[in-house]
XYZ file of C-alpha atoms in Angstrom:
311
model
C 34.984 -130.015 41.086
C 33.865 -127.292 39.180
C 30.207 -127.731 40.610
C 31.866 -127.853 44.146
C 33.163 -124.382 43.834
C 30.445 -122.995 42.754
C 27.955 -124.160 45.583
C 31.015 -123.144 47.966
C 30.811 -119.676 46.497
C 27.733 -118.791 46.773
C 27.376 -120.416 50.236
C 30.804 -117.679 51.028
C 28.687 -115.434 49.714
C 25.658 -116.031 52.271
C 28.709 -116.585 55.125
C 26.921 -119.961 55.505
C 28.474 -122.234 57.474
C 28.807 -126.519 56.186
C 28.590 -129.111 58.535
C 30.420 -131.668 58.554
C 28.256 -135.090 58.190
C 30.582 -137.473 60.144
C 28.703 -137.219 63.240
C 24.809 -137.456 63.155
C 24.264 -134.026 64.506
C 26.987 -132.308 61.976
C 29.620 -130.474 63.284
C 29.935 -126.775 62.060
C 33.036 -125.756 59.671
C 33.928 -122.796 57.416
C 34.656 -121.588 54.180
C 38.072 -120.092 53.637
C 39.169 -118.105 50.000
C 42.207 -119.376 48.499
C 43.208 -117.218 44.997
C 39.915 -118.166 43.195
C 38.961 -121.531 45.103
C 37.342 -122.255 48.337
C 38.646 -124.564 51.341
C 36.063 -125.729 54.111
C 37.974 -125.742 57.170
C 37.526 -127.483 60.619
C 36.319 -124.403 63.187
C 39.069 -123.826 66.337
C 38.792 -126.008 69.226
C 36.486 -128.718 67.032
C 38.771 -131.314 66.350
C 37.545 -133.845 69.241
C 34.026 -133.135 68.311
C 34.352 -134.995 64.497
C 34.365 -138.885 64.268
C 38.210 -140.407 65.065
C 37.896 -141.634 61.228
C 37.004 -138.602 60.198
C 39.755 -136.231 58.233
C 38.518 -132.999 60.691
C 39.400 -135.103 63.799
C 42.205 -133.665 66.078
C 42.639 -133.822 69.442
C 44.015 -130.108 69.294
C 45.031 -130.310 72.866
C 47.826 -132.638 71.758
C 48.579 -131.266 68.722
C 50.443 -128.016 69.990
C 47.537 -125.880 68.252
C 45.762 -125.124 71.308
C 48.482 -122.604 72.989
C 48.542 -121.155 69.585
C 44.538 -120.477 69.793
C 43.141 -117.211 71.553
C 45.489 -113.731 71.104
C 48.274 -115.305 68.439
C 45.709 -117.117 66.358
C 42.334 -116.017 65.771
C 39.763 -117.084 63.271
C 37.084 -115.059 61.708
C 34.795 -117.654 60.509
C 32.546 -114.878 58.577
C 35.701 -113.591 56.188
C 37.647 -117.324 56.195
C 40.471 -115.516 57.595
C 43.096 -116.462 59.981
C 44.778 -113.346 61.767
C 48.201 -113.542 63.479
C 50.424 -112.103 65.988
C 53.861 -112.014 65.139
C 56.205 -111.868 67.996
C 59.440 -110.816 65.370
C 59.645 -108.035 62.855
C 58.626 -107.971 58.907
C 60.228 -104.436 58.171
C 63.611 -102.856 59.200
C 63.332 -100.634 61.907
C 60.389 -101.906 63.109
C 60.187 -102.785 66.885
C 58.463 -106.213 68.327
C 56.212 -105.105 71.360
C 58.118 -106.627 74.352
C 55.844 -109.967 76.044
C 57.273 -109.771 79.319
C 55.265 -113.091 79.875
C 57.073 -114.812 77.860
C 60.483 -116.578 78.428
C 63.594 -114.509 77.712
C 64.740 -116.444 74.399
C 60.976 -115.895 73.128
C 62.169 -115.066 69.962
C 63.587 -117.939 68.911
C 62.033 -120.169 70.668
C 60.180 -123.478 69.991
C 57.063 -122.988 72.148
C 54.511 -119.935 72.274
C 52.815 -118.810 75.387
C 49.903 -117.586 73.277
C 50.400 -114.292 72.952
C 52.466 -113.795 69.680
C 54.477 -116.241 67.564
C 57.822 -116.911 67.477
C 59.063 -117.518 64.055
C 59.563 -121.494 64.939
C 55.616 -121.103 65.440
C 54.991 -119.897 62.669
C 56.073 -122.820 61.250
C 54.658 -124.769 63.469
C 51.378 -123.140 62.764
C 52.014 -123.218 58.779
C 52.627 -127.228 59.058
C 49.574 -127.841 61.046
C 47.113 -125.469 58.544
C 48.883 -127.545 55.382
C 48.006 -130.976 57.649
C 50.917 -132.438 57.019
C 51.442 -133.230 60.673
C 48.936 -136.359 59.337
C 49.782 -139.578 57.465
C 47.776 -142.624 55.758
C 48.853 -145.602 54.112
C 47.714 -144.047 51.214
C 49.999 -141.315 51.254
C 53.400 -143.038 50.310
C 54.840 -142.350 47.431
C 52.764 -139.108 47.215
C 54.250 -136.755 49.259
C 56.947 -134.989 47.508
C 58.287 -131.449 47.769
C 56.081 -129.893 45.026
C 53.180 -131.158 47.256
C 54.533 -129.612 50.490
C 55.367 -126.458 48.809
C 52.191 -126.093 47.748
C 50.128 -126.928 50.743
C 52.080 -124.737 52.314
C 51.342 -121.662 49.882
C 47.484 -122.708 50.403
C 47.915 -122.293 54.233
C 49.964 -118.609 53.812
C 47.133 -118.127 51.462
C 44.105 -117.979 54.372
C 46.372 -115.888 56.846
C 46.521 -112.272 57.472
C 49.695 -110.851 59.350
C 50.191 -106.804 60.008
C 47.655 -105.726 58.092
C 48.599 -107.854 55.054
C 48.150 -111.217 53.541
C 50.473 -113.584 54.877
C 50.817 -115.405 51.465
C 52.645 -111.804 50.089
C 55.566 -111.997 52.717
C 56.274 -116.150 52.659
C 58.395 -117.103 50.030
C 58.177 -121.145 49.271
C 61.031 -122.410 46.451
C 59.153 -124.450 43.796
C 60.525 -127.977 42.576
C 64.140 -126.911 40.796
C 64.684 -128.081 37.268
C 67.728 -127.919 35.372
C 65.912 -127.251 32.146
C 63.438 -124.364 33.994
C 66.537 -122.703 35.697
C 66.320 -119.153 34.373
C 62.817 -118.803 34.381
C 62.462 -120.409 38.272
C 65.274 -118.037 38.639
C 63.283 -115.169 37.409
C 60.849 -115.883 39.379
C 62.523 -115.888 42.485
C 64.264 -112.605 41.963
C 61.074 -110.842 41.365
C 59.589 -112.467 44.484
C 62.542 -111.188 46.369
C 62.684 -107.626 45.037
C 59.842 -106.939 47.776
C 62.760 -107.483 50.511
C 64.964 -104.982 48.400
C 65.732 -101.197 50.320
C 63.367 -99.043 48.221
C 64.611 -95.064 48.760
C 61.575 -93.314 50.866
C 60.255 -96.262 53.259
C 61.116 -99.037 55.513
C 62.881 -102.705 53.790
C 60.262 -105.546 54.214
C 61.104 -108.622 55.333
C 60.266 -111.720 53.302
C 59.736 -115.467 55.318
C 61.677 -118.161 53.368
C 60.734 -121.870 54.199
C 62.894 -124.770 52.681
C 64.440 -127.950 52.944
C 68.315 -127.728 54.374
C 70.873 -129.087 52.383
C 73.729 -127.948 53.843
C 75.120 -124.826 56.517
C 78.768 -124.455 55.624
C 81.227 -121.206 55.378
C 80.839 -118.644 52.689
C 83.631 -115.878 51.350
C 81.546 -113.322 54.198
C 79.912 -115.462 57.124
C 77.799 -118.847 56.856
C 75.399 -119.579 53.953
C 72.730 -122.071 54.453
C 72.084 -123.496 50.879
C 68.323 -124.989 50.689
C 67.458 -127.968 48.393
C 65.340 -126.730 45.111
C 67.294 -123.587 45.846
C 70.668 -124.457 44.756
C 71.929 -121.174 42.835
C 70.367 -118.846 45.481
C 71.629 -119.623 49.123
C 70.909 -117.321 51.994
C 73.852 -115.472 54.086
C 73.998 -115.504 57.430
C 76.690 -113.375 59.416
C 79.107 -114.701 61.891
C 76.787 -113.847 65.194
C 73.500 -114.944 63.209
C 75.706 -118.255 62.570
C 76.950 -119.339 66.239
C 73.757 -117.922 67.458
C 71.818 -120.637 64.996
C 74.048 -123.066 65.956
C 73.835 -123.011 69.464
C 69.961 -122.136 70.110
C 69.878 -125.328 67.610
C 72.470 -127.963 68.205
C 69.559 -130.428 68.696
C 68.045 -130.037 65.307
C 71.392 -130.144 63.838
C 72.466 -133.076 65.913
C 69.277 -134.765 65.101
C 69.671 -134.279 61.313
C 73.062 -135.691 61.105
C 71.424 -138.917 62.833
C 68.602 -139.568 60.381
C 69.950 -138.825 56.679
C 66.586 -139.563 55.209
C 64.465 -137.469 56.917
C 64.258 -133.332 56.133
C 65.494 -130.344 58.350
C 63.284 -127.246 57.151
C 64.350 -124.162 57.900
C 62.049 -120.745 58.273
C 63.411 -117.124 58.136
C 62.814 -113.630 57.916
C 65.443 -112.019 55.310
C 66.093 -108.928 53.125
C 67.784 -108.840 49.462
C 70.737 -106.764 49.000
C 71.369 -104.895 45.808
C 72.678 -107.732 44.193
C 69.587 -109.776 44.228
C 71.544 -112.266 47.326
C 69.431 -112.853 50.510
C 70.687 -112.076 53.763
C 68.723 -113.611 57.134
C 68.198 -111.554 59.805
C 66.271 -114.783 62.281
C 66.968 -118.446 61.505
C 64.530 -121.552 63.270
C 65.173 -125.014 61.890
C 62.983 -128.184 62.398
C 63.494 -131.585 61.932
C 60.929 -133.937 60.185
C 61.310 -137.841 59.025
C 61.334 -138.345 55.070
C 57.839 -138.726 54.965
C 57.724 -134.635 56.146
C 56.293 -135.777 59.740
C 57.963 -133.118 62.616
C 59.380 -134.449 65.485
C 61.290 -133.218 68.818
C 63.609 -136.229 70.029
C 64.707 -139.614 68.643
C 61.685 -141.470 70.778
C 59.369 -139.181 68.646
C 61.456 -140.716 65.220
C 61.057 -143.925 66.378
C 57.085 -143.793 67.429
C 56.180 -142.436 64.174
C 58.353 -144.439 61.952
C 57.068 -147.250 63.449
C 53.592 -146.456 63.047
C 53.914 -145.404 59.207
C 56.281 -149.011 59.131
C 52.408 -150.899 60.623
C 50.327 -149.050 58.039
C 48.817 -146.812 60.621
């Protein structure tokens, strides 16, 4: 509410920390500054400490957050902020600081050791901010695209990444429709124009996250063509291609087993001079129709069965 908003502003304003009343002694959150609007947020490493029936309550050491805590993630309660370490590159030309920690296929790969983030964590990171790693009963019917989109713009939109907001860099497709087409269009190729070579300094890099319709051939190369994106698909060359298709063969193998759930891809690209996007690093993940990620079929099953019980 209205009224809401303004009590969280002024309580930004005095960097005063809430407290969340579902355990007698409260358990401290923060404030985090969205656009115009204000998000309380559950502090790092807090999730065990709310009530199980609480909405804060995560055990974060199963979640996958927790390797993700410490350099890669870091939290400034005061500001609301959420600064990252990326372990790939947002500019041409720019080189990723070697993490001789990590395993050789760091880049692409699913896990994290903590240090920086692959771009698969990213994602990883981007699904857990927008909570949709969480289901109620309540939920069906509810959860649509538009929804995810936009949950997932509100998580960009508390992130910092090289200096910059994160939510300038991720580019989200909103909810195509046939009658909006040139103006969603428009959109898009203004959004995109930041990826375009610009005479006198380094091409950005935008991060594109959609829904997978299809990978097939193209006149040059491989296209992946996203759903809510369907005049605007993004190239990929022939290496890019076998290298997506190898690294992922699991994704794609689940996918063509469950035809109602999603496969969301995230990737860095730049736009050539003809407003087309071209990738540069692919990750996919695979998620049943009510957006939930998984790893394996067991995974499918366990959580289709507990959304089937109401759970």
């Amino acid at each position: 509410t209205d009224h809401g908003q303004s009590l969280l502003d002024q309580a930004y304003a005095k960097r005063d920390r809430p407290r969340c009343p579902c355990m007698p002694h409260g358990v401290p959150m923060y404030i985090a500054k969205v656009g115009a609007r204000y998000i309380v947020k559950r502090m790092p490493e807090t999730g065990v400490e709310h009530s199980p029936g609480c909405a804060s309550y995560a055990p974060e050491d199963l979640t996958g957050l927790a390797q993700l805590l410490g350099d890669a993630v870091r939290v400034d309660p005061d500001s609301g902020q959420t600064i990252l370490r990326l372990g790939f590159r947002l500019s041409v030309g720019e080189r990723v600081a070697p993490d001789l920690t990590g395993p050789a296929a760091a880049a692409d790969s699913v896990r994290t050791n903590g240090k920086r983030l692959s771009l698969r964590a990213l994602l990883d990171f981007l699904w857990h901010e927008s909570n949709l790693v969480a289901w109620s009963p309540g939920m069906a019917g509810h959860r649509h695209w538009g929804l995810v989109a936009w949950l997932l713009r509100q998580a960009a939109g508390t992130a910092r990444a090289k200096g910059h907001p994160l939510s300038e860099r991720i580019f989200v497709p909103e909810p195509f429709r046939l009658e909006r087409k040139a103006e969603i269009a428009a959109r898009r190729l203004n959004t995109w124009q930041r990826a375009a070579a610009c005479p006198g300094r380094a091409q950005q890099l935008l991060v594109m996250i959609g829904e997978v319709k299809a990978i097939e051939a193209a006149r040059y190369g491989h296209k992946i063509v996203f759903k809510h994106l369907p005049d605007a698909p993004l190239f990929l060359d022939e290496d890019l291609h076998r290298k997506l298709v190898r690294r992922f063969a699991p994704e794609l193998d689940l996918r063509a087993a469950d035809e109602g759930g999603h496969l969301m891809a995230i990737a860095t690209f730049v736009t050539g001079r003809g407003g087309s996007a071209t990738a540069e690093e692919v990750a996919l993940m695979p998620t049943t129709s009510q957006w939930l990620p998984y790893d394996d079929p067991y995974g499918k099953v366990l959580l289709e069965t507990l959304v089937d019980q109401h759970r």
